[in-house]
């Protein structure tokens, strides 16, 4: 029976943006899920987990989206002259993997520059990295241009269902280097990005090298990313 009180015959539907691993770690009692009339998830991989608590036919996947009219390429904004990678945010990012990859890229002599957009109180996590510029407190317009000017989004993740940053970058016509985890492969198609195993610094650095050494691929990934965002 329902765990919810005072329903008054209204339908109760909840959406779940956090990965199952997060729910398992932070929400001990999942009984409230069984009281829902339906659950909406952001990625197909969540369905089996939610079906532990609800009949499968009451679990619906509704893909996350962004405003593709706002987050869009611009013919007046060119990519940086040097291979440049943008990292945005902090929540559920694999910060340690990102830092190790940036250092590995420098050790390998790759001509890669990194621009990290994060919260002011998170800047200390990234200080001292080679070939890296930190940005905080920028406007949405500035963030949009960061996506547009980057050769790729570089966003290693610890967990993910859907990710705003991934979708915004793709919508701006920028390919993605990220982690093959959770819902990421459902959003980043093989022609729109390069996905690497979790915590695999060697493959992440190899992906950075690929972008640095293949300018034509930057355009191909970006075009495919935009098409993917428009679906």
Coordinates of C-alpha atoms in Angstrom, one line a residue:
X1 CA 0.0 0.0 0.0
X2 CA 1.0 3.6 -0.4
X3 CA 3.4 5.2 2.0
X4 CA 2.1 8.7 1.1
X5 CA -0.5 10.4 3.3
X6 CA -3.3 12.7 2.2
X7 CA -3.5 11.7 -1.4
X8 CA -7.1 12.9 -2.0
X9 CA -7.1 10.6 -5.1
X10 CA -4.4 12.6 -6.8
X11 CA -1.8 10.9 -8.8
X12 CA 1.8 11.1 -7.4
X13 CA 4.6 11.0 -9.9
X14 CA 8.3 11.6 -9.1
X15 CA 11.3 12.1 -11.3
X16 CA 14.7 10.7 -10.3
X17 CA 17.7 12.6 -11.5
X18 CA 20.3 11.0 -9.2
X19 CA 22.0 7.7 -10.0
X20 CA 20.9 4.5 -8.2
X21 CA 24.3 4.4 -6.4
X22 CA 23.5 7.8 -4.9
X23 CA 20.1 6.7 -3.7
X24 CA 21.5 3.6 -2.1
X25 CA 24.1 5.6 -0.3
X26 CA 22.0 8.5 0.9
X27 CA 18.4 7.2 1.1
X28 CA 18.1 4.1 3.3
X29 CA 14.3 3.6 3.3
X30 CA 13.1 3.3 -0.3
X31 CA 9.5 2.6 0.8
X32 CA 8.3 5.9 -0.5
X33 CA 9.0 4.8 -4.1
X34 CA 6.5 2.0 -3.8
X35 CA 3.8 4.5 -3.0
X36 CA 4.2 6.4 -6.2
X37 CA 1.8 6.0 -9.1
X38 CA 4.7 6.4 -11.5
X39 CA 8.4 7.2 -11.6
X40 CA 10.2 9.1 -14.3
X41 CA 13.9 8.4 -14.9
X42 CA 16.5 10.2 -17.0
X43 CA 18.2 7.1 -18.6
X44 CA 17.2 3.6 -19.5
X45 CA 19.8 2.1 -17.2
X46 CA 17.8 3.4 -14.2
X47 CA 14.7 1.3 -15.1
X48 CA 15.8 -2.0 -13.7
X49 CA 16.7 -0.4 -10.4
X50 CA 13.3 1.4 -10.1
X51 CA 11.5 -1.8 -11.1
X52 CA 12.6 -3.3 -7.8
X53 CA 10.1 -0.9 -6.1
X54 CA 7.4 -0.3 -8.7
X55 CA 5.9 -2.5 -11.5
X56 CA 7.9 -2.0 -14.7
X57 CA 4.9 -0.5 -16.5
X58 CA 4.9 2.4 -14.0
X59 CA 8.5 3.4 -14.7
X60 CA 9.0 5.8 -17.7
X61 CA 12.2 7.1 -19.2
X62 CA 11.9 10.7 -20.3
X63 CA 15.3 11.9 -21.6
X64 CA 16.7 15.1 -20.2
X65 CA 17.0 18.1 -22.6
X66 CA 18.2 21.6 -22.9
X67 CA 17.1 24.7 -24.8
X68 CA 18.8 24.1 -28.2
X69 CA 17.8 27.6 -29.4
X70 CA 20.0 29.2 -26.6
X71 CA 22.7 26.6 -26.4
X72 CA 23.7 26.6 -30.0
X73 CA 26.8 27.1 -32.3
X74 CA 27.6 30.6 -33.5
X75 CA 29.3 31.5 -36.8
X76 CA 30.8 34.5 -35.1
X77 CA 32.5 32.5 -32.3
X78 CA 35.6 30.5 -33.3
X79 CA 37.4 27.8 -31.4
X80 CA 40.6 28.7 -29.5
X81 CA 43.7 28.6 -31.8
X82 CA 45.3 26.0 -29.5
X83 CA 43.6 22.7 -28.6
X84 CA 41.5 23.7 -25.6
X85 CA 39.3 21.6 -23.3
X86 CA 36.6 23.0 -21.0
X87 CA 35.6 21.3 -17.7
X88 CA 32.4 22.7 -16.0
X89 CA 31.0 22.1 -12.5
X90 CA 31.8 19.9 -9.6
X91 CA 28.9 17.7 -8.6
X92 CA 29.6 14.0 -9.3
X93 CA 32.7 15.0 -11.4
X94 CA 35.7 12.8 -11.1
X95 CA 37.9 15.6 -10.1
X96 CA 40.9 13.4 -9.3
X97 CA 40.7 11.8 -12.7
X98 CA 40.5 15.2 -14.3
X99 CA 43.6 16.5 -12.4
X100 CA 45.6 13.4 -13.2
X101 CA 44.7 13.5 -16.9
X102 CA 45.7 17.2 -17.1
X103 CA 49.0 16.5 -15.5
X104 CA 49.6 13.4 -17.8
X105 CA 48.8 15.5 -20.9
X106 CA 51.5 18.0 -19.8
X107 CA 54.0 15.2 -19.1
X108 CA 53.4 13.9 -22.6
X109 CA 54.1 17.3 -24.1
X110 CA 50.6 17.7 -25.6
X111 CA 49.7 21.2 -26.6
X112 CA 46.4 21.0 -24.6
X113 CA 45.0 23.9 -22.7
X114 CA 42.3 23.4 -20.0
X115 CA 39.7 25.9 -18.8
X116 CA 37.9 24.9 -15.7
X117 CA 34.6 26.6 -14.8
X118 CA 33.6 25.9 -11.2
X119 CA 32.3 27.4 -8.0
X120 CA 34.5 29.9 -6.2
X121 CA 34.8 27.6 -3.1
X122 CA 35.9 24.7 -5.3
X123 CA 38.7 26.5 -7.0
X124 CA 41.3 25.2 -4.5
X125 CA 40.7 21.7 -5.8
X126 CA 42.2 22.7 -9.2
X127 CA 44.9 25.2 -8.3
X128 CA 48.4 24.5 -9.5
X129 CA 47.5 22.4 -12.5
X130 CA 49.6 23.0 -15.6
X131 CA 48.2 24.7 -18.7
X132 CA 45.0 25.4 -16.8
X133 CA 42.9 28.5 -16.3
X134 CA 40.2 28.7 -13.6
X135 CA 37.0 30.6 -14.1
X136 CA 34.2 31.3 -11.6
X137 CA 31.1 33.4 -11.5
X138 CA 30.7 33.8 -15.3
X139 CA 27.4 34.5 -17.0
X140 CA 25.4 32.0 -19.0
X141 CA 26.5 33.9 -22.1
X142 CA 30.1 33.5 -21.2
X143 CA 29.6 29.9 -20.4
X144 CA 28.0 29.4 -23.8
X145 CA 31.0 30.9 -25.5
X146 CA 33.3 28.6 -23.4
X147 CA 31.5 25.6 -24.9
X148 CA 31.6 27.1 -28.4
X149 CA 35.3 27.9 -28.3
X150 CA 36.5 24.6 -26.8
X151 CA 37.7 21.8 -29.0
X152 CA 36.0 19.4 -26.7
X153 CA 34.2 19.2 -23.3
X154 CA 36.4 17.2 -20.9
X155 CA 34.2 15.9 -18.1
X156 CA 35.2 12.7 -16.3
X157 CA 32.3 11.6 -14.1
X158 CA 32.0 9.4 -11.0
X159 CA 28.3 8.8 -11.5
X160 CA 25.6 10.1 -13.9
X161 CA 22.1 9.8 -15.2
X162 CA 21.8 12.9 -17.4
X163 CA 24.2 15.8 -17.2
X164 CA 23.3 19.4 -18.1
X165 CA 26.9 20.3 -19.0
X166 CA 27.2 17.4 -21.5
X167 CA 24.0 18.4 -23.2
X168 CA 24.8 22.1 -23.2
X169 CA 28.2 21.5 -24.8
X170 CA 26.8 19.1 -27.4
X171 CA 24.0 21.6 -28.2
X172 CA 26.7 24.2 -28.8
X173 CA 28.3 22.0 -31.3
X174 CA 31.2 20.7 -29.2
X175 CA 32.2 17.1 -28.8
X176 CA 32.6 15.3 -25.5
X177 CA 35.3 13.4 -23.7
X178 CA 33.8 11.8 -20.7
X179 CA 33.4 8.5 -18.8
X180 CA 31.6 5.5 -20.0
X181 CA 29.4 5.3 -16.9
X182 CA 25.7 5.4 -16.0
X183 CA 23.6 7.2 -18.6
X184 CA 26.4 9.0 -20.4
X185 CA 26.5 6.5 -23.3
X186 CA 22.8 7.0 -23.8
X187 CA 23.3 10.7 -24.4
X188 CA 26.8 10.8 -26.0
X189 CA 26.7 8.7 -29.2
X190 CA 29.9 7.2 -30.6
X191 CA 30.1 9.9 -33.3
X192 CA 29.6 12.7 -30.9
X193 CA 32.3 12.0 -28.3
X194 CA 35.0 9.8 -26.9
X195 CA 34.0 7.8 -23.8
X196 CA 36.7 6.2 -21.6
X197 CA 36.5 3.6 -18.8
X198 CA 36.2 5.1 -15.3
X199 CA 39.5 6.3 -13.7
X200 CA 41.4 5.3 -16.9
X201 CA 44.0 8.1 -17.1
X202 CA 45.8 6.5 -20.0
X203 CA 42.8 6.4 -22.2
X204 CA 41.6 9.8 -21.1
X205 CA 45.1 11.2 -22.1
X206 CA 44.9 9.3 -25.4
X207 CA 41.5 11.0 -26.1
X208 CA 43.0 14.4 -25.4
X209 CA 45.9 13.5 -27.8
X210 CA 43.4 12.5 -30.5
X211 CA 41.7 15.9 -30.3
X212 CA 45.0 17.7 -30.3
X213 CA 46.3 15.9 -33.3
X214 CA 43.2 15.7 -35.5
X215 CA 41.6 19.1 -36.1
X216 CA 39.2 17.5 -38.6
X217 CA 37.8 15.3 -35.9
X218 CA 37.0 18.3 -33.8
X219 CA 34.6 19.5 -36.5
X220 CA 33.1 16.0 -37.0
X221 CA 32.5 15.4 -33.3
X222 CA 31.0 18.9 -33.0
X223 CA 28.6 18.4 -35.9
X224 CA 27.5 15.0 -34.6
X225 CA 27.1 16.4 -31.1
X226 CA 24.7 19.1 -32.3
X227 CA 22.7 16.6 -34.3
X228 CA 22.4 14.4 -31.3
X229 CA 21.2 17.4 -29.1
X230 CA 18.5 18.2 -31.7
X231 CA 16.9 14.7 -31.5

